PDB file of C-alpha atoms in Angstrom:
ATOM      1  CA  MET A 291     139.970 124.630 149.736  1.00  0.00           C
ATOM      2  CA  SER A 292     140.500 128.357 149.217  1.00  0.00           C
ATOM      3  CA  VAL A 293     137.935 130.519 150.988  1.00  0.00           C
ATOM      4  CA  PRO A 294     137.613 134.302 151.148  1.00  0.00           C
ATOM      5  CA  ALA A 295     138.431 136.191 154.319  1.00  0.00           C
ATOM      6  CA  PRO A 296     135.412 137.000 156.516  1.00  0.00           C
ATOM      7  CA  GLU A 297     135.342 140.640 155.434  1.00  0.00           C
ATOM      8  CA  ILE A 298     135.327 139.663 151.743  1.00  0.00           C
ATOM      9  CA  LEU A 299     132.553 137.129 152.276  1.00  0.00           C
ATOM     10  CA  ALA A 300     130.584 139.759 154.203  1.00  0.00           C
ATOM     11  CA  ALA A 301     130.998 142.243 151.344  1.00  0.00           C
ATOM     12  CA  PHE A 302     129.851 139.579 148.871  1.00  0.00           C
ATOM     13  CA  GLU A 303     126.764 138.762 150.919  1.00  0.00           C
ATOM     14  CA  ALA A 304     125.919 142.458 151.356  1.00  0.00           C
ATOM     15  CA  ALA A 305     126.198 143.265 147.644  1.00  0.00           C
ATOM     16  CA  LYS A 306     123.150 143.435 145.412  1.00  0.00           C
ATOM     17  CA  GLY A 307     122.944 140.362 143.198  1.00  0.00           C
ATOM     18  CA  PHE A 308     121.659 136.848 142.767  1.00  0.00           C
ATOM     19  CA  MET A 309     124.547 134.405 143.319  1.00  0.00           C
ATOM     20  CA  PRO A 310     124.114 132.113 146.349  1.00  0.00           C
ATOM     21  CA  ALA A 311     127.015 131.807 148.756  1.00  0.00           C
ATOM     22  CA  GLY A 312     127.745 128.184 147.823  1.00  0.00           C
ATOM     23  CA  GLU A 313     128.205 129.027 144.175  1.00  0.00           C
ATOM     24  CA  GLY A 314     130.237 132.072 145.146  1.00  0.00           C
ATOM     25  CA  LEU A 315     132.643 129.872 147.086  1.00  0.00           C
ATOM     26  CA  ALA A 316     132.942 127.559 144.073  1.00  0.00           C
ATOM     27  CA  LEU A 317     133.761 130.564 141.881  1.00  0.00           C
ATOM     28  CA  TYR A 318     136.356 131.743 144.407  1.00  0.00           C
ATOM     29  CA  GLU A 319     138.001 128.330 144.440  1.00  0.00           C
ATOM     30  CA  ALA A 320     138.090 128.196 140.639  1.00  0.00           C
ATOM     31  CA  ALA A 321     139.496 131.708 140.407  1.00  0.00           C
ATOM     32  CA  THR A 322     142.203 130.883 142.948  1.00  0.00           C
ATOM     33  CA  GLU A 323     143.321 127.930 140.851  1.00  0.00           C
ATOM     34  CA  ALA A 324     143.144 129.840 137.574  1.00  0.00           C
ATOM     35  CA  ALA A 325     145.068 132.800 138.982  1.00  0.00           C
ATOM     36  CA  LYS A 326     148.167 130.601 139.272  1.00  0.00           C
ATOM     37  CA  LEU A 327     148.574 131.103 135.511  1.00  0.00           C
ATOM     38  CA  GLY A 328     149.258 134.779 136.152  1.00  0.00           C
ATOM     39  CA  LEU A 329     146.664 135.888 133.604  1.00  0.00           C
ATOM     40  CA  PRO A 330     143.603 138.128 133.998  1.00  0.00           C
ATOM     41  CA  LEU A 331     140.334 136.744 135.340  1.00  0.00           C
ATOM     42  CA  LEU A 332     137.348 137.889 133.283  1.00  0.00           C
ATOM     43  CA  GLU A 333     133.624 137.821 133.923  1.00  0.00           C
ATOM     44  CA  VAL A 334     130.874 138.480 131.417  1.00  0.00           C
ATOM     45  CA  GLY A 335     127.832 139.879 133.178  1.00  0.00           C
ATOM     46  CA  THR A 336     128.681 142.125 136.112  1.00  0.00           C
ATOM     47  CA  TYR A 337     125.354 143.555 137.292  1.00  0.00           C
ATOM     48  CA  CYS A 338     126.165 145.269 140.611  1.00  0.00           C
ATOM     49  CA  GLY A 339     129.448 143.509 141.355  1.00  0.00           C
ATOM     50  CA  ARG A 340     128.522 140.718 143.763  1.00  0.00           C
ATOM     51  CA  SER A 341     130.677 138.079 142.038  1.00  0.00           C
ATOM     52  CA  THR A 342     133.278 140.678 141.068  1.00  0.00           C
ATOM     53  CA  ILE A 343     134.218 141.046 144.724  1.00  0.00           C
ATOM     54  CA  LEU A 344     135.365 137.433 144.786  1.00  0.00           C
ATOM     55  CA  LEU A 345     137.324 137.632 141.529  1.00  0.00           C
ATOM     56  CA  ALA A 346     138.917 140.917 142.552  1.00  0.00           C
ATOM     57  CA  ASP A 347     140.040 139.558 145.900  1.00  0.00           C
ATOM     58  CA  VAL A 348     141.685 136.584 144.206  1.00  0.00           C
ATOM     59  CA  ALA A 349     143.305 138.895 141.648  1.00  0.00           C
ATOM     60  CA  ARG A 350     144.627 141.117 144.444  1.00  0.00           C
ATOM     61  CA  GLN A 351     146.296 138.195 146.173  1.00  0.00           C
ATOM     62  CA  ALA A 352     147.698 136.735 142.949  1.00  0.00           C
ATOM     63  CA  GLY A 353     149.043 140.004 141.559  1.00  0.00           C
ATOM     64  CA  THR A 354     146.796 139.947 138.516  1.00  0.00           C
ATOM     65  CA  VAL A 355     143.544 141.765 137.661  1.00  0.00           C
ATOM     66  CA  ALA A 356     139.837 141.033 137.347  1.00  0.00           C
ATOM     67  CA  VAL A 357     138.175 142.296 134.178  1.00  0.00           C
ATOM     68  CA  THR A 358     134.411 142.775 133.997  1.00  0.00           C
ATOM     69  CA  VAL A 359     132.402 143.132 130.799  1.00  0.00           C
ATOM     70  CA  ASP A 360     128.862 144.513 130.959  1.00  0.00           C
ATOM     71  CA  HIS A 361     126.815 147.212 129.240  1.00  0.00           C
ATOM     72  CA  HIS A 362     125.170 147.877 132.627  1.00  0.00           C
ATOM     73  CA  ARG A 363     121.693 148.310 131.108  1.00  0.00           C
ATOM     74  CA  GLY A 364     120.461 145.024 132.564  1.00  0.00           C
ATOM     75  CA  SER A 365     119.646 141.699 130.958  1.00  0.00           C
ATOM     76  CA  GLU A 366     116.251 140.718 129.588  1.00  0.00           C
ATOM     77  CA  GLU A 367     114.802 139.445 132.859  1.00  0.00           C
ATOM     78  CA  GLN A 368     115.843 142.657 134.662  1.00  0.00           C
ATOM     79  CA  GLN A 369     113.818 145.020 132.498  1.00  0.00           C
ATOM     80  CA  PRO A 370     110.577 146.683 133.709  1.00  0.00           C
ATOM     81  CA  GLY A 371     107.768 144.193 134.144  1.00  0.00           C
ATOM     82  CA  TRP A 372     110.089 141.207 134.491  1.00  0.00           C
ATOM     83  CA  GLU A 373     110.821 139.078 137.544  1.00  0.00           C
ATOM     84  CA  TYR A 374     114.230 140.486 138.434  1.00  0.00           C
ATOM     85  CA  HIS A 375     113.589 144.178 137.793  1.00  0.00           C
ATOM     86  CA  ASP A 376     114.877 146.551 140.469  1.00  0.00           C
ATOM     87  CA  GLU A 377     113.678 150.151 140.358  1.00  0.00           C
ATOM     88  CA  THR A 378     116.581 151.288 142.523  1.00  0.00           C
ATOM     89  CA  VAL A 379     119.042 150.777 139.657  1.00  0.00           C
ATOM     90  CA  VAL A 380     117.068 152.761 137.066  1.00  0.00           C
ATOM     91  CA  ASP A 381     118.596 156.078 135.978  1.00  0.00           C
ATOM     92  CA  PRO A 382     115.721 158.559 136.505  1.00  0.00           C
ATOM     93  CA  GLU A 383     117.103 160.969 133.916  1.00  0.00           C
ATOM     94  CA  VAL A 384     117.058 158.558 130.984  1.00  0.00           C
ATOM     95  CA  GLY A 385     114.576 155.997 132.310  1.00  0.00           C
ATOM     96  CA  LEU A 386     116.906 153.045 131.679  1.00  0.00           C
ATOM     97  CA  MET A 387     118.671 150.638 133.978  1.00  0.00           C
ATOM     98  CA  ASP A 388     122.189 151.672 134.927  1.00  0.00           C
ATOM     99  CA  THR A 389     123.930 149.331 137.327  1.00  0.00           C
ATOM    100  CA  LEU A 390     127.346 150.956 136.877  1.00  0.00           C
ATOM    101  CA  PRO A 391     127.093 153.425 139.798  1.00  0.00           C
ATOM    102  CA  THR A 392     125.992 150.643 142.162  1.00  0.00           C
ATOM    103  CA  PHE A 393     128.776 148.421 140.863  1.00  0.00           C
ATOM    104  CA  ARG A 394     131.375 151.091 141.549  1.00  0.00           C
ATOM    105  CA  ARG A 395     130.034 151.633 145.067  1.00  0.00           C
ATOM    106  CA  THR A 396     130.174 147.877 145.668  1.00  0.00           C
ATOM    107  CA  LEU A 397     133.864 147.741 144.796  1.00  0.00           C
ATOM    108  CA  ARG A 398     134.607 150.890 146.787  1.00  0.00           C
ATOM    109  CA  LYS A 399     132.996 149.493 149.923  1.00  0.00           C
ATOM    110  CA  ALA A 400     134.967 146.266 149.532  1.00  0.00           C
ATOM    111  CA  GLY A 401     138.255 148.152 149.022  1.00  0.00           C
ATOM    112  CA  LEU A 402     138.886 146.429 145.692  1.00  0.00           C
ATOM    113  CA  GLU A 403     138.541 149.175 143.065  1.00  0.00           C
ATOM    114  CA  GLU A 404     142.185 149.135 142.031  1.00  0.00           C
ATOM    115  CA  HIS A 405     142.126 145.417 141.255  1.00  0.00           C
ATOM    116  CA  VAL A 406     139.323 145.626 138.678  1.00  0.00           C
ATOM    117  CA  ILE A 407     139.185 146.858 135.107  1.00  0.00           C
ATOM    118  CA  ALA A 408     135.549 147.546 134.275  1.00  0.00           C
ATOM    119  CA  VAL A 409     134.793 147.433 130.554  1.00  0.00           C
ATOM    120  CA  VAL A 410     131.448 149.042 129.745  1.00  0.00           C
ATOM    121  CA  GLY A 411     130.249 147.582 126.478  1.00  0.00           C
ATOM    122  CA  ARG A 412     128.539 144.652 124.817  1.00  0.00           C
ATOM    123  CA  SER A 413     130.271 141.323 125.129  1.00  0.00           C
ATOM    124  CA  PRO A 414     130.634 140.467 121.402  1.00  0.00           C
ATOM    125  CA  GLN A 415     132.169 143.863 120.623  1.00  0.00           C
ATOM    126  CA  VAL A 416     134.622 143.662 123.512  1.00  0.00           C
ATOM    127  CA  ALA A 417     135.586 140.078 122.667  1.00  0.00           C
ATOM    128  CA  LYS A 418     136.466 141.103 119.111  1.00  0.00           C
ATOM    129  CA  VAL A 419     139.073 143.591 120.323  1.00  0.00           C
ATOM    130  CA  TRP A 420     140.448 141.531 123.214  1.00  0.00           C
ATOM    131  CA  GLY A 421     143.768 140.131 122.072  1.00  0.00           C
ATOM    132  CA  GLY A 422     145.254 138.320 125.059  1.00  0.00           C
ATOM    133  CA  GLN A 423     144.721 135.009 126.811  1.00  0.00           C
ATOM    134  CA  LEU A 424     142.774 134.687 130.060  1.00  0.00           C
ATOM    135  CA  GLY A 425     143.244 132.488 133.086  1.00  0.00           C
ATOM    136  CA  LEU A 426     139.513 132.339 133.756  1.00  0.00           C
ATOM    137  CA  VAL A 427     136.367 133.266 131.867  1.00  0.00           C
ATOM    138  CA  PHE A 428     133.161 133.382 133.913  1.00  0.00           C
ATOM    139  CA  ILE A 429     130.044 133.507 131.720  1.00  0.00           C
ATOM    140  CA  ASP A 430     127.055 134.957 133.569  1.00  0.00           C
ATOM    141  CA  GLY A 431     125.545 137.389 131.084  1.00  0.00           C
ATOM    142  CA  GLY A 432     122.274 137.394 129.164  1.00  0.00           C
ATOM    143  CA  HIS A 433     120.427 134.074 129.205  1.00  0.00           C
ATOM    144  CA  THR A 434     118.914 134.102 125.733  1.00  0.00           C
ATOM    145  CA  ASP A 435     120.430 131.711 123.213  1.00  0.00           C
ATOM    146  CA  GLU A 436     121.760 134.666 121.229  1.00  0.00           C
ATOM    147  CA  HIS A 437     123.583 136.230 124.161  1.00  0.00           C
ATOM    148  CA  ALA A 438     124.853 133.006 125.709  1.00  0.00           C
ATOM    149  CA  THR A 439     126.125 131.800 122.336  1.00  0.00           C
ATOM    150  CA  ASN A 440     127.839 135.114 121.646  1.00  0.00           C
ATOM    151  CA  ASP A 441     129.517 135.003 125.059  1.00  0.00           C
ATOM    152  CA  TYR A 442     130.719 131.447 124.522  1.00  0.00           C
ATOM    153  CA  GLU A 443     131.949 131.996 120.969  1.00  0.00           C
ATOM    154  CA  GLY A 444     133.587 135.303 121.854  1.00  0.00           C
ATOM    155  CA  TRP A 445     135.354 134.339 125.052  1.00  0.00           C
ATOM    156  CA  ALA A 446     135.879 130.569 125.337  1.00  0.00           C
ATOM    157  CA  PRO A 447     138.644 130.610 122.677  1.00  0.00           C
ATOM    158  CA  LYS A 448     140.546 133.124 124.808  1.00  0.00           C
ATOM    159  CA  VAL A 449     140.881 130.772 127.803  1.00  0.00           C
ATOM    160  CA  ALA A 450     144.539 129.774 128.038  1.00  0.00           C
ATOM    161  CA  PRO A 451     145.538 126.098 128.092  1.00  0.00           C
ATOM    162  CA  GLY A 452     145.028 124.945 131.671  1.00  0.00           C
ATOM    163  CA  GLY A 453     142.719 127.893 132.294  1.00  0.00           C
ATOM    164  CA  LEU A 454     139.127 127.637 133.426  1.00  0.00           C
ATOM    165  CA  LEU A 455     135.767 128.315 131.810  1.00  0.00           C
ATOM    166  CA  VAL A 456     133.027 128.794 134.396  1.00  0.00           C
ATOM    167  CA  ILE A 457     129.375 128.859 133.330  1.00  0.00           C
ATOM    168  CA  HIS A 458     126.603 129.958 135.691  1.00  0.00           C
ATOM    169  CA  ASP A 459     122.904 129.054 135.697  1.00  0.00           C
ATOM    170  CA  VAL A 460     123.332 125.668 134.023  1.00  0.00           C
ATOM    171  CA  PHE A 461     120.022 123.832 134.455  1.00  0.00           C
ATOM    172  CA  PRO A 462     119.688 120.438 132.741  1.00  0.00           C
ATOM    173  CA  ASP A 463     115.992 120.370 133.706  1.00  0.00           C
ATOM    174  CA  PRO A 464     113.981 123.106 131.927  1.00  0.00           C
ATOM    175  CA  ALA A 465     111.702 123.282 134.971  1.00  0.00           C
ATOM    176  CA  ASP A 466     114.593 124.734 136.969  1.00  0.00           C
ATOM    177  CA  GLY A 467     115.592 127.558 134.622  1.00  0.00           C
ATOM    178  CA  GLY A 468     116.443 128.755 131.136  1.00  0.00           C
ATOM    179  CA  GLN A 469     118.327 126.420 128.840  1.00  0.00           C
ATOM    180  CA  ALA A 470     120.745 128.723 127.004  1.00  0.00           C
ATOM    181  CA  PRO A 471     123.599 128.374 129.552  1.00  0.00           C
ATOM    182  CA  TYR A 472     123.051 124.602 129.588  1.00  0.00           C
ATOM    183  CA  ARG A 473     123.335 124.488 125.813  1.00  0.00           C
ATOM    184  CA  ILE A 474     126.665 126.326 125.754  1.00  0.00           C
ATOM    185  CA  TYR A 475     127.882 124.056 128.543  1.00  0.00           C
ATOM    186  CA  LEU A 476     127.050 121.028 126.404  1.00  0.00           C
ATOM    187  CA  ARG A 477     128.764 122.694 123.468  1.00  0.00           C
ATOM    188  CA  ALA A 478     131.930 123.274 125.514  1.00  0.00           C
ATOM    189  CA  ILE A 479     132.004 119.653 126.688  1.00  0.00           C
ATOM    190  CA  GLY A 480     131.275 118.385 123.191  1.00  0.00           C
ATOM    191  CA  SER A 481     134.041 120.468 121.647  1.00  0.00           C
ATOM    192  CA  GLY A 482     136.733 118.313 123.219  1.00  0.00           C
ATOM    193  CA  ASP A 483     138.540 121.490 124.283  1.00  0.00           C
ATOM    194  CA  PHE A 484     137.261 121.439 127.858  1.00  0.00           C
ATOM    195  CA  GLU A 485     136.832 118.893 130.632  1.00  0.00           C
ATOM    196  CA  GLU A 486     134.508 119.353 133.576  1.00  0.00           C
ATOM    197  CA  ILE A 487     136.261 119.534 136.936  1.00  0.00           C
ATOM    198  CA  SER A 488     133.507 120.594 139.340  1.00  0.00           C
ATOM    199  CA  VAL A 489     129.760 121.065 139.716  1.00  0.00           C
ATOM    200  CA  THR A 490     128.184 123.223 142.425  1.00  0.00           C
ATOM    201  CA  ASP A 491     124.435 123.644 142.047  1.00  0.00           C
ATOM    202  CA  SER A 492     124.090 125.563 138.748  1.00  0.00           C
ATOM    203  CA  MET A 493     127.818 126.354 138.475  1.00  0.00           C
ATOM    204  CA  ARG A 494     129.998 124.342 136.082  1.00  0.00           C
ATOM    205  CA  VAL A 495     133.786 124.655 136.081  1.00  0.00           C
ATOM    206  CA  LEU A 496     135.635 123.385 133.004  1.00  0.00           C
ATOM    207  CA  ARG A 497     139.361 123.242 132.339  1.00  0.00           C
ATOM    208  CA  ARG A 498     140.827 123.924 128.919  1.00  0.00           C
ATOM    209  CA  ARG A 499     142.897 120.981 127.747  1.00  0.00           C
TER     210      ARG A 499
END
């Protein structure tokens, strides 16, 4: 099993974000396998860069690059009055969330800036202009049906044969969490294009046939 070096794991655990360590290790393992294709590793939904550290470290070792796609204004549940809102990432000048400065500091502290291409924009718009194949697509963006569906439809077709599609926050039981990621997971399995290769808590790793 591929595991990050202690300093990378420490940077991951110190970064602002929500991914548990166990799921982070599963993402690292998947990224390590996918990186063998020599193609970029892309995540949708960056927040402050906690998971990006893991993808960037794999990309550094494999001689490829991690690409992140996020508008950096926060997802629905991160807005004022919602459960995951964090006042420390609100831009006081405009009164809106802006996680980009924190994200950049996260990468700087981890020494991984040069291994990441940060695309600031909305996932469907970026997907429309992305022309190449990807070794890994990690979907961890907005959890409404609209956003999850857009992420799946925009990015899943760009996973190269043998590449991996990783979906976070997949909860078969509605009591455990929102259902939009679960629904796109079922759609991926039902398409016949992907086969499931691992499950770690809410993380699902699928390989493109």
